[in-house]
Amino acid sequence: MSALALSVLLSLVSAVAYAGGAIVQERVAASSPGAQYAPLRRPAWWAAVSLNGLGGLLHVVALALGPLSLVQPLGALTIVFALPMAAFFVGRRAGATAWRGALMATVGLAGLLSLVGASDAQSLDTAQRVGAAGVTGGAVVALMIAGRAAHRHPAVRSILLATASGIAFGMSSVFTKTVAVDWSGGVSASDLPSLAVIGVLATAGMVLSQASYRGAGLAAPLATLTVVNPVVAAVVGITMFEETFRYGTTGTALALSCGVVAAGGLIMLTTERIAREGAEAQVRDGNGEQKQEQGGSAVVAAVPSAATAAVNAAAPAAPLSAKVLVPSPVAPPVPDTAPVEETYDVRTPAGSDDTTLSYGPFYGGPFVPPPMVGRRRVRIRS
């Protein structure tokens, strides 16, 4: 087998490994929504890390055996492999819009990378490396903050985090190429900072890609990552490594057209996911209202049931015995039998057994005998 054919085969296997790792990451994110970045306690996540590592290793070997203009476009087949693999292994089917968006993004990316011309291997000086690392870190942090601010819109948050992941992976590839060029003349200790940057960027790209799959499905974040990664590498290659597009002005125009096609595919993937989220939200709201209505009906129906249960509970469980002690009713209050008061004029004087008092003169005047007072009260009118 020729080196070119082996390079193509390794590129295809690398794309399959990347697709498998992306599917496992998405499933881990769907089953553990609380872990946003790195669910270290999940063995499945480490399996995804192994698949991505295998894909990266095969991609590096393919680049060593074949030209960049051929190997990089084949890496864009990851999204094409991922959709049917997800439908076959985990039953996650993508809609027609997602398929069209994925194909548009892949075709646009492949055309863009195929137009990038080859150049002599070059490296970056210290100032360029520091500047590239600083700009990359600032862009990744800004996208992470924007993704955190857009937590209410999972599709937008996923695109932002996937873009940050693609930038991190793309710049790690740039530093990898720089170190590889430096090592062609011998291993140097001055490359240790670059190796540290590669490790940091690769780790950041892995954890950000894991976070981008949470609540956003598979197609949109994977397509974004697949497009942004090589595009960033191509932009850096054109600006820093003095690479150019083929065919002069015509090639540049075609490259811009391919970039528009890839961007249109990403927009289709994003809008398809947002529309699906809106439909799922409406279904959830409808189910919630239905549950509330059913709950209200259950409460209304439970009121007579509760009353009936209370009456049944109050009813005697067994018939009364023959002798039952029934308390007597409370006696009504005794009415006042006192007679109506009579006037003094019509009242008949009551007899008395007392002796008659003798009357005599008092200060020389006539004496008037006082009235006899009986046991009853007598009202005297003046």
mmCIF file with all atom_site columns, C-alpha atoms in Angstrom, residues 60-228:
data_model
loop_
_atom_site.group_PDB
_atom_site.id
_atom_site.type_symbol
_atom_site.label_atom_id
_atom_site.label_alt_id
_atom_site.label_comp_id
_atom_site.label_asym_id
_atom_site.label_entity_id
_atom_site.label_seq_id
_atom_site.pdbx_PDB_ins_code
_atom_site.Cartn_x
_atom_site.Cartn_y
_atom_site.Cartn_z
_atom_site.occupancy
_atom_site.B_iso_or_equiv
_atom_site.pdbx_formal_charge
_atom_site.auth_seq_id
_atom_site.auth_comp_id
_atom_site.auth_asym_id
_atom_site.auth_atom_id
_atom_site.pdbx_PDB_model_num
ATOM 1   C CA . VAL A 1 60  ? -0.924  13.164 13.042 1.00 0.00 ? 60  VAL A CA 1
ATOM 2   C CA . VAL A 1 61  ? 0.368   10.003 11.352 1.00 0.00 ? 61  VAL A CA 1
ATOM 3   C CA . ALA A 1 62  ? -1.789  10.707 8.295  1.00 0.00 ? 62  ALA A CA 1
ATOM 4   C CA . LEU A 1 63  ? -0.349  14.214 8.093  1.00 0.00 ? 63  LEU A CA 1
ATOM 5   C CA . ALA A 1 64  ? 3.136   12.736 8.228  1.00 0.00 ? 64  ALA A CA 1
ATOM 6   C CA . LEU A 1 65  ? 2.364   10.390 5.299  1.00 0.00 ? 65  LEU A CA 1
ATOM 7   C CA . GLY A 1 66  ? 0.174   12.580 3.103  1.00 0.00 ? 66  GLY A CA 1
ATOM 8   C CA . PRO A 1 67  ? -0.212  16.197 2.042  1.00 0.00 ? 67  PRO A CA 1
ATOM 9   C CA . LEU A 1 68  ? -2.068  18.665 4.256  1.00 0.00 ? 68  LEU A CA 1
ATOM 10  C CA . SER A 1 69  ? -4.414  19.657 1.429  1.00 0.00 ? 69  SER A CA 1
ATOM 11  C CA . LEU A 1 70  ? -5.735  16.073 1.320  1.00 0.00 ? 70  LEU A CA 1
ATOM 12  C CA . VAL A 1 71  ? -5.682  15.007 4.985  1.00 0.00 ? 71  VAL A CA 1
ATOM 13  C CA . GLN A 1 72  ? -7.388  18.082 6.447  1.00 0.00 ? 72  GLN A CA 1
ATOM 14  C CA . PRO A 1 73  ? -10.508 17.921 4.203  1.00 0.00 ? 73  PRO A CA 1
ATOM 15  C CA . LEU A 1 74  ? -10.935 14.224 5.066  1.00 0.00 ? 74  LEU A CA 1
ATOM 16  C CA . GLY A 1 75  ? -11.076 15.162 8.732  1.00 0.00 ? 75  GLY A CA 1
ATOM 17  C CA . ALA A 1 76  ? -14.291 17.067 7.968  1.00 0.00 ? 76  ALA A CA 1
ATOM 18  C CA . LEU A 1 77  ? -16.006 13.716 7.316  1.00 0.00 ? 77  LEU A CA 1
ATOM 19  C CA . THR A 1 78  ? -16.401 13.337 11.095 1.00 0.00 ? 78  THR A CA 1
ATOM 20  C CA . ILE A 1 79  ? -19.847 14.931 11.067 1.00 0.00 ? 79  ILE A CA 1
ATOM 21  C CA . VAL A 1 80  ? -20.888 12.794 8.084  1.00 0.00 ? 80  VAL A CA 1
ATOM 22  C CA . PHE A 1 81  ? -19.913 9.607  9.923  1.00 0.00 ? 81  PHE A CA 1
ATOM 23  C CA . ALA A 1 82  ? -21.340 10.741 13.253 1.00 0.00 ? 82  ALA A CA 1
ATOM 24  C CA . LEU A 1 83  ? -24.970 11.169 12.145 1.00 0.00 ? 83  LEU A CA 1
ATOM 25  C CA . PRO A 1 84  ? -25.538 7.619  10.808 1.00 0.00 ? 84  PRO A CA 1
ATOM 26  C CA . MET A 1 85  ? -23.472 6.122  13.634 1.00 0.00 ? 85  MET A CA 1
ATOM 27  C CA . ALA A 1 86  ? -25.628 7.927  16.213 1.00 0.00 ? 86  ALA A CA 1
ATOM 28  C CA . ALA A 1 87  ? -28.797 6.734  14.493 1.00 0.00 ? 87  ALA A CA 1
ATOM 29  C CA . PHE A 1 88  ? -27.534 3.135  14.359 1.00 0.00 ? 88  PHE A CA 1
ATOM 30  C CA . PHE A 1 89  ? -25.945 2.759  17.803 1.00 0.00 ? 89  PHE A CA 1
ATOM 31  C CA . VAL A 1 90  ? -27.979 4.999  20.095 1.00 0.00 ? 90  VAL A CA 1
ATOM 32  C CA . GLY A 1 91  ? -31.148 5.572  18.066 1.00 0.00 ? 91  GLY A CA 1
ATOM 33  C CA . ARG A 1 92  ? -30.662 9.351  17.848 1.00 0.00 ? 92  ARG A CA 1
ATOM 34  C CA . ARG A 1 93  ? -32.001 10.270 14.431 1.00 0.00 ? 93  ARG A CA 1
ATOM 35  C CA . ALA A 1 94  ? -31.314 13.627 12.811 1.00 0.00 ? 94  ALA A CA 1
ATOM 36  C CA . GLY A 1 95  ? -33.896 15.496 10.776 1.00 0.00 ? 95  GLY A CA 1
ATOM 37  C CA . ALA A 1 96  ? -33.625 16.426 7.126  1.00 0.00 ? 96  ALA A CA 1
ATOM 38  C CA . THR A 1 97  ? -32.546 19.959 8.023  1.00 0.00 ? 97  THR A CA 1
ATOM 39  C CA . ALA A 1 98  ? -29.716 18.638 10.177 1.00 0.00 ? 98  ALA A CA 1
ATOM 40  C CA . TRP A 1 99  ? -28.524 16.381 7.369  1.00 0.00 ? 99  TRP A CA 1
ATOM 41  C CA . ARG A 1 100 ? -28.546 19.223 4.842  1.00 0.00 ? 100 ARG A CA 1
ATOM 42  C CA . GLY A 1 101 ? -26.731 21.513 7.259  1.00 0.00 ? 101 GLY A CA 1
ATOM 43  C CA . ALA A 1 102 ? -24.101 18.874 8.025  1.00 0.00 ? 102 ALA A CA 1
ATOM 44  C CA . LEU A 1 103 ? -23.480 18.170 4.349  1.00 0.00 ? 103 LEU A CA 1
ATOM 45  C CA . MET A 1 104 ? -23.252 21.886 3.530  1.00 0.00 ? 104 MET A CA 1
ATOM 46  C CA . ALA A 1 105 ? -20.766 22.442 6.359  1.00 0.00 ? 105 ALA A CA 1
ATOM 47  C CA . THR A 1 106 ? -18.665 19.471 5.264  1.00 0.00 ? 106 THR A CA 1
ATOM 48  C CA . VAL A 1 107 ? -18.623 20.403 1.573  1.00 0.00 ? 107 VAL A CA 1
ATOM 49  C CA . GLY A 1 108 ? -17.821 24.031 2.358  1.00 0.00 ? 108 GLY A CA 1
ATOM 50  C CA . LEU A 1 109 ? -15.003 23.060 4.680  1.00 0.00 ? 109 LEU A CA 1
ATOM 51  C CA . ALA A 1 110 ? -13.563 20.508 2.283  1.00 0.00 ? 110 ALA A CA 1
ATOM 52  C CA . GLY A 1 111 ? -13.581 23.040 -0.548 1.00 0.00 ? 111 GLY A CA 1
ATOM 53  C CA . LEU A 1 112 ? -11.988 25.682 1.618  1.00 0.00 ? 112 LEU A CA 1
ATOM 54  C CA . LEU A 1 113 ? -9.158  23.445 2.797  1.00 0.00 ? 113 LEU A CA 1
ATOM 55  C CA . SER A 1 114 ? -8.538  22.011 -0.643 1.00 0.00 ? 114 SER A CA 1
ATOM 56  C CA . LEU A 1 115 ? -7.829  25.524 -1.931 1.00 0.00 ? 115 LEU A CA 1
ATOM 57  C CA . VAL A 1 116 ? -5.125  26.196 0.641  1.00 0.00 ? 116 VAL A CA 1
ATOM 58  C CA . GLY A 1 117 ? -1.744  26.010 -1.067 1.00 0.00 ? 117 GLY A CA 1
ATOM 59  C CA . ALA A 1 118 ? 1.258   24.170 0.331  1.00 0.00 ? 118 ALA A CA 1
ATOM 60  C CA . SER A 1 119 ? 4.296   26.047 1.613  1.00 0.00 ? 119 SER A CA 1
ATOM 61  C CA . ASP A 1 120 ? 7.640   25.357 3.131  1.00 0.00 ? 120 ASP A CA 1
ATOM 62  C CA . ALA A 1 121 ? 7.678   24.227 6.731  1.00 0.00 ? 121 ALA A CA 1
ATOM 63  C CA . GLN A 1 122 ? 8.089   27.223 8.988  1.00 0.00 ? 122 GLN A CA 1
ATOM 64  C CA . SER A 1 123 ? 8.113   27.841 12.695 1.00 0.00 ? 123 SER A CA 1
ATOM 65  C CA . LEU A 1 124 ? 7.066   30.710 14.945 1.00 0.00 ? 124 LEU A CA 1
ATOM 66  C CA . ASP A 1 125 ? 9.425   32.880 16.940 1.00 0.00 ? 125 ASP A CA 1
ATOM 67  C CA . THR A 1 126 ? 8.974   33.554 20.643 1.00 0.00 ? 126 THR A CA 1
ATOM 68  C CA . ALA A 1 127 ? 6.997   36.786 20.204 1.00 0.00 ? 127 ALA A CA 1
ATOM 69  C CA . GLN A 1 128 ? 4.585   35.134 17.767 1.00 0.00 ? 128 GLN A CA 1
ATOM 70  C CA . ARG A 1 129 ? 4.046   32.195 20.113 1.00 0.00 ? 129 ARG A CA 1
ATOM 71  C CA . VAL A 1 130 ? 3.336   34.454 23.088 1.00 0.00 ? 130 VAL A CA 1
ATOM 72  C CA . GLY A 1 131 ? 0.973   36.568 21.008 1.00 0.00 ? 131 GLY A CA 1
ATOM 73  C CA . ALA A 1 132 ? -0.844  33.524 19.611 1.00 0.00 ? 132 ALA A CA 1
ATOM 74  C CA . ALA A 1 133 ? -1.208  31.975 23.054 1.00 0.00 ? 133 ALA A CA 1
ATOM 75  C CA . GLY A 1 134 ? -2.509  35.242 24.554 1.00 0.00 ? 134 GLY A CA 1
ATOM 76  C CA . VAL A 1 135 ? -5.048  35.868 21.786 1.00 0.00 ? 135 VAL A CA 1
ATOM 77  C CA . THR A 1 136 ? -6.213  32.263 21.917 1.00 0.00 ? 136 THR A CA 1
ATOM 78  C CA . GLY A 1 137 ? -6.656  32.343 25.698 1.00 0.00 ? 137 GLY A CA 1
ATOM 79  C CA . GLY A 1 138 ? -8.577  35.625 25.532 1.00 0.00 ? 138 GLY A CA 1
ATOM 80  C CA . ALA A 1 139 ? -10.887 34.350 22.791 1.00 0.00 ? 139 ALA A CA 1
ATOM 81  C CA . VAL A 1 140 ? -11.595 31.079 24.616 1.00 0.00 ? 140 VAL A CA 1
ATOM 82  C CA . VAL A 1 141 ? -12.341 32.848 27.921 1.00 0.00 ? 141 VAL A CA 1
ATOM 83  C CA . ALA A 1 142 ? -14.609 35.388 26.189 1.00 0.00 ? 142 ALA A CA 1
ATOM 84  C CA . LEU A 1 143 ? -16.573 32.616 24.485 1.00 0.00 ? 143 LEU A CA 1
ATOM 85  C CA . MET A 1 144 ? -16.890 30.750 27.789 1.00 0.00 ? 144 MET A CA 1
ATOM 86  C CA . ILE A 1 145 ? -18.301 33.873 29.467 1.00 0.00 ? 145 ILE A CA 1
ATOM 87  C CA . ALA A 1 146 ? -20.704 34.411 26.589 1.00 0.00 ? 146 ALA A CA 1
ATOM 88  C CA . GLY A 1 147 ? -21.784 30.781 26.779 1.00 0.00 ? 147 GLY A CA 1
ATOM 89  C CA . ARG A 1 148 ? -22.428 31.124 30.503 1.00 0.00 ? 148 ARG A CA 1
ATOM 90  C CA . ALA A 1 149 ? -24.519 34.236 29.864 1.00 0.00 ? 149 ALA A CA 1
ATOM 91  C CA . ALA A 1 150 ? -26.588 32.325 27.282 1.00 0.00 ? 150 ALA A CA 1
ATOM 92  C CA . HIS A 1 151 ? -27.469 29.459 29.650 1.00 0.00 ? 151 HIS A CA 1
ATOM 93  C CA . ARG A 1 152 ? -31.194 29.935 28.959 1.00 0.00 ? 152 ARG A CA 1
ATOM 94  C CA . HIS A 1 153 ? -30.643 29.115 25.270 1.00 0.00 ? 153 HIS A CA 1
ATOM 95  C CA . PRO A 1 154 ? -28.911 25.714 25.080 1.00 0.00 ? 154 PRO A CA 1
ATOM 96  C CA . ALA A 1 155 ? -28.410 25.838 21.299 1.00 0.00 ? 155 ALA A CA 1
ATOM 97  C CA . VAL A 1 156 ? -26.640 29.215 21.396 1.00 0.00 ? 156 VAL A CA 1
ATOM 98  C CA . ARG A 1 157 ? -24.606 28.203 24.433 1.00 0.00 ? 157 ARG A CA 1
ATOM 99  C CA . SER A 1 158 ? -23.582 24.999 22.668 1.00 0.00 ? 158 SER A CA 1
ATOM 100 C CA . ILE A 1 159 ? -22.412 26.841 19.542 1.00 0.00 ? 159 ILE A CA 1
ATOM 101 C CA . LEU A 1 160 ? -20.357 29.281 21.622 1.00 0.00 ? 160 LEU A CA 1
ATOM 102 C CA . LEU A 1 161 ? -18.667 26.528 23.619 1.00 0.00 ? 161 LEU A CA 1
ATOM 103 C CA . ALA A 1 162 ? -18.088 24.416 20.502 1.00 0.00 ? 162 ALA A CA 1
ATOM 104 C CA . THR A 1 163 ? -16.484 27.430 18.817 1.00 0.00 ? 163 THR A CA 1
ATOM 105 C CA . ALA A 1 164 ? -14.196 27.872 21.826 1.00 0.00 ? 164 ALA A CA 1
ATOM 106 C CA . SER A 1 165 ? -13.340 24.169 21.680 1.00 0.00 ? 165 SER A CA 1
ATOM 107 C CA . GLY A 1 166 ? -12.574 24.380 17.965 1.00 0.00 ? 166 GLY A CA 1
ATOM 108 C CA . ILE A 1 167 ? -10.286 27.371 18.515 1.00 0.00 ? 167 ILE A CA 1
ATOM 109 C CA . ALA A 1 168 ? -8.441  25.538 21.280 1.00 0.00 ? 168 ALA A CA 1
ATOM 110 C CA . PHE A 1 169 ? -7.997  22.401 19.169 1.00 0.00 ? 169 PHE A CA 1
ATOM 111 C CA . GLY A 1 170 ? -6.972  24.404 16.092 1.00 0.00 ? 170 GLY A CA 1
ATOM 112 C CA . MET A 1 171 ? -4.347  26.388 17.964 1.00 0.00 ? 171 MET A CA 1
ATOM 113 C CA . SER A 1 172 ? -3.025  23.246 19.618 1.00 0.00 ? 172 SER A CA 1
ATOM 114 C CA . SER A 1 173 ? -2.485  21.885 16.100 1.00 0.00 ? 173 SER A CA 1
ATOM 115 C CA . VAL A 1 174 ? -0.617  25.093 15.200 1.00 0.00 ? 174 VAL A CA 1
ATOM 116 C CA . PHE A 1 175 ? 1.716   24.754 18.186 1.00 0.00 ? 175 PHE A CA 1
ATOM 117 C CA . THR A 1 176 ? 2.121   21.041 17.423 1.00 0.00 ? 176 THR A CA 1
ATOM 118 C CA . LYS A 1 177 ? 3.279   21.898 13.919 1.00 0.00 ? 177 LYS A CA 1
ATOM 119 C CA . THR A 1 178 ? 5.662   24.513 15.325 1.00 0.00 ? 178 THR A CA 1
ATOM 120 C CA . VAL A 1 179 ? 7.212   22.032 17.749 1.00 0.00 ? 179 VAL A CA 1
ATOM 121 C CA . ALA A 1 180 ? 7.446   19.392 15.002 1.00 0.00 ? 180 ALA A CA 1
ATOM 122 C CA . VAL A 1 181 ? 9.329   21.836 12.784 1.00 0.00 ? 181 VAL A CA 1
ATOM 123 C CA . ASP A 1 182 ? 11.676  22.731 15.632 1.00 0.00 ? 182 ASP A CA 1
ATOM 124 C CA . TRP A 1 183 ? 12.317  19.086 16.412 1.00 0.00 ? 183 TRP A CA 1
ATOM 125 C CA . SER A 1 184 ? 13.378  18.410 12.818 1.00 0.00 ? 184 SER A CA 1
ATOM 126 C CA . GLY A 1 185 ? 16.722  19.977 13.765 1.00 0.00 ? 185 GLY A CA 1
ATOM 127 C CA . GLY A 1 186 ? 16.866  18.317 17.175 1.00 0.00 ? 186 GLY A CA 1
ATOM 128 C CA . VAL A 1 187 ? 15.025  18.358 20.475 1.00 0.00 ? 187 VAL A CA 1
ATOM 129 C CA . SER A 1 188 ? 15.398  21.613 22.384 1.00 0.00 ? 188 SER A CA 1
ATOM 130 C CA . ALA A 1 189 ? 14.457  22.608 25.944 1.00 0.00 ? 189 ALA A CA 1
ATOM 131 C CA . SER A 1 190 ? 13.105  25.901 24.636 1.00 0.00 ? 190 SER A CA 1
ATOM 132 C CA . ASP A 1 191 ? 10.064  24.024 23.315 1.00 0.00 ? 191 ASP A CA 1
ATOM 133 C CA . LEU A 1 192 ? 8.855   23.100 26.803 1.00 0.00 ? 192 LEU A CA 1
ATOM 134 C CA . PRO A 1 193 ? 6.583   26.194 27.073 1.00 0.00 ? 193 PRO A CA 1
ATOM 135 C CA . SER A 1 194 ? 5.058   25.290 23.697 1.00 0.00 ? 194 SER A CA 1
ATOM 136 C CA . LEU A 1 195 ? 4.442   21.749 24.881 1.00 0.00 ? 195 LEU A CA 1
ATOM 137 C CA . ALA A 1 196 ? 2.740   23.147 27.987 1.00 0.00 ? 196 ALA A CA 1
ATOM 138 C CA . VAL A 1 197 ? 0.544   25.339 25.796 1.00 0.00 ? 197 VAL A CA 1
ATOM 139 C CA . ILE A 1 198 ? -0.345  22.316 23.668 1.00 0.00 ? 198 ILE A CA 1
ATOM 140 C CA . GLY A 1 199 ? -1.380  20.368 26.766 1.00 0.00 ? 199 GLY A CA 1
ATOM 141 C CA . VAL A 1 200 ? -3.480  23.238 28.136 1.00 0.00 ? 200 VAL A CA 1
ATOM 142 C CA . LEU A 1 201 ? -5.222  23.908 24.818 1.00 0.00 ? 201 LEU A CA 1
ATOM 143 C CA . ALA A 1 202 ? -5.912  20.228 24.146 1.00 0.00 ? 202 ALA A CA 1
ATOM 144 C CA . THR A 1 203 ? -7.391  19.782 27.625 1.00 0.00 ? 203 THR A CA 1
ATOM 145 C CA . ALA A 1 204 ? -9.479  22.942 27.280 1.00 0.00 ? 204 ALA A CA 1
ATOM 146 C CA . GLY A 1 205 ? -10.761 21.796 23.898 1.00 0.00 ? 205 GLY A CA 1
ATOM 147 C CA . MET A 1 206 ? -11.759 18.429 25.351 1.00 0.00 ? 206 MET A CA 1
ATOM 148 C CA . VAL A 1 207 ? -13.670 19.774 28.341 1.00 0.00 ? 207 VAL A CA 1
ATOM 149 C CA . LEU A 1 208 ? -15.334 22.536 26.290 1.00 0.00 ? 208 LEU A CA 1
ATOM 150 C CA . SER A 1 209 ? -16.458 20.043 23.679 1.00 0.00 ? 209 SER A CA 1
ATOM 151 C CA . GLN A 1 210 ? -17.957 17.931 26.473 1.00 0.00 ? 210 GLN A CA 1
ATOM 152 C CA . ALA A 1 211 ? -19.835 20.965 27.793 1.00 0.00 ? 211 ALA A CA 1
ATOM 153 C CA . SER A 1 212 ? -21.089 21.891 24.322 1.00 0.00 ? 212 SER A CA 1
ATOM 154 C CA . TYR A 1 213 ? -23.046 18.620 23.996 1.00 0.00 ? 213 TYR A CA 1
ATOM 155 C CA . ARG A 1 214 ? -25.135 19.225 27.140 1.00 0.00 ? 214 ARG A CA 1
ATOM 156 C CA . GLY A 1 215 ? -28.727 19.862 26.094 1.00 0.00 ? 215 GLY A CA 1
ATOM 157 C CA . ALA A 1 216 ? -27.838 20.565 22.443 1.00 0.00 ? 216 ALA A CA 1
ATOM 158 C CA . GLY A 1 217 ? -27.818 17.194 20.724 1.00 0.00 ? 217 GLY A CA 1
ATOM 159 C CA . LEU A 1 218 ? -25.009 15.945 18.509 1.00 0.00 ? 218 LEU A CA 1
ATOM 160 C CA . ALA A 1 219 ? -25.157 17.582 15.078 1.00 0.00 ? 219 ALA A CA 1
ATOM 161 C CA . ALA A 1 220 ? -24.835 21.292 15.868 1.00 0.00 ? 220 ALA A CA 1
ATOM 162 C CA . PRO A 1 221 ? -21.869 21.235 18.303 1.00 0.00 ? 221 PRO A CA 1
ATOM 163 C CA . LEU A 1 222 ? -20.008 18.550 16.362 1.00 0.00 ? 222 LEU A CA 1
ATOM 164 C CA . ALA A 1 223 ? -20.406 20.410 13.050 1.00 0.00 ? 223 ALA A CA 1
ATOM 165 C CA . THR A 1 224 ? -19.259 23.653 14.673 1.00 0.00 ? 224 THR A CA 1
ATOM 166 C CA . LEU A 1 225 ? -16.208 21.977 16.174 1.00 0.00 ? 225 LEU A CA 1
ATOM 167 C CA . THR A 1 226 ? -15.412 20.192 12.901 1.00 0.00 ? 226 THR A CA 1
ATOM 168 C CA . VAL A 1 227 ? -15.534 23.443 10.923 1.00 0.00 ? 227 VAL A CA 1
ATOM 169 C CA . VAL A 1 228 ? -13.879 25.842 13.373 1.00 0.00 ? 228 VAL A CA 1
#
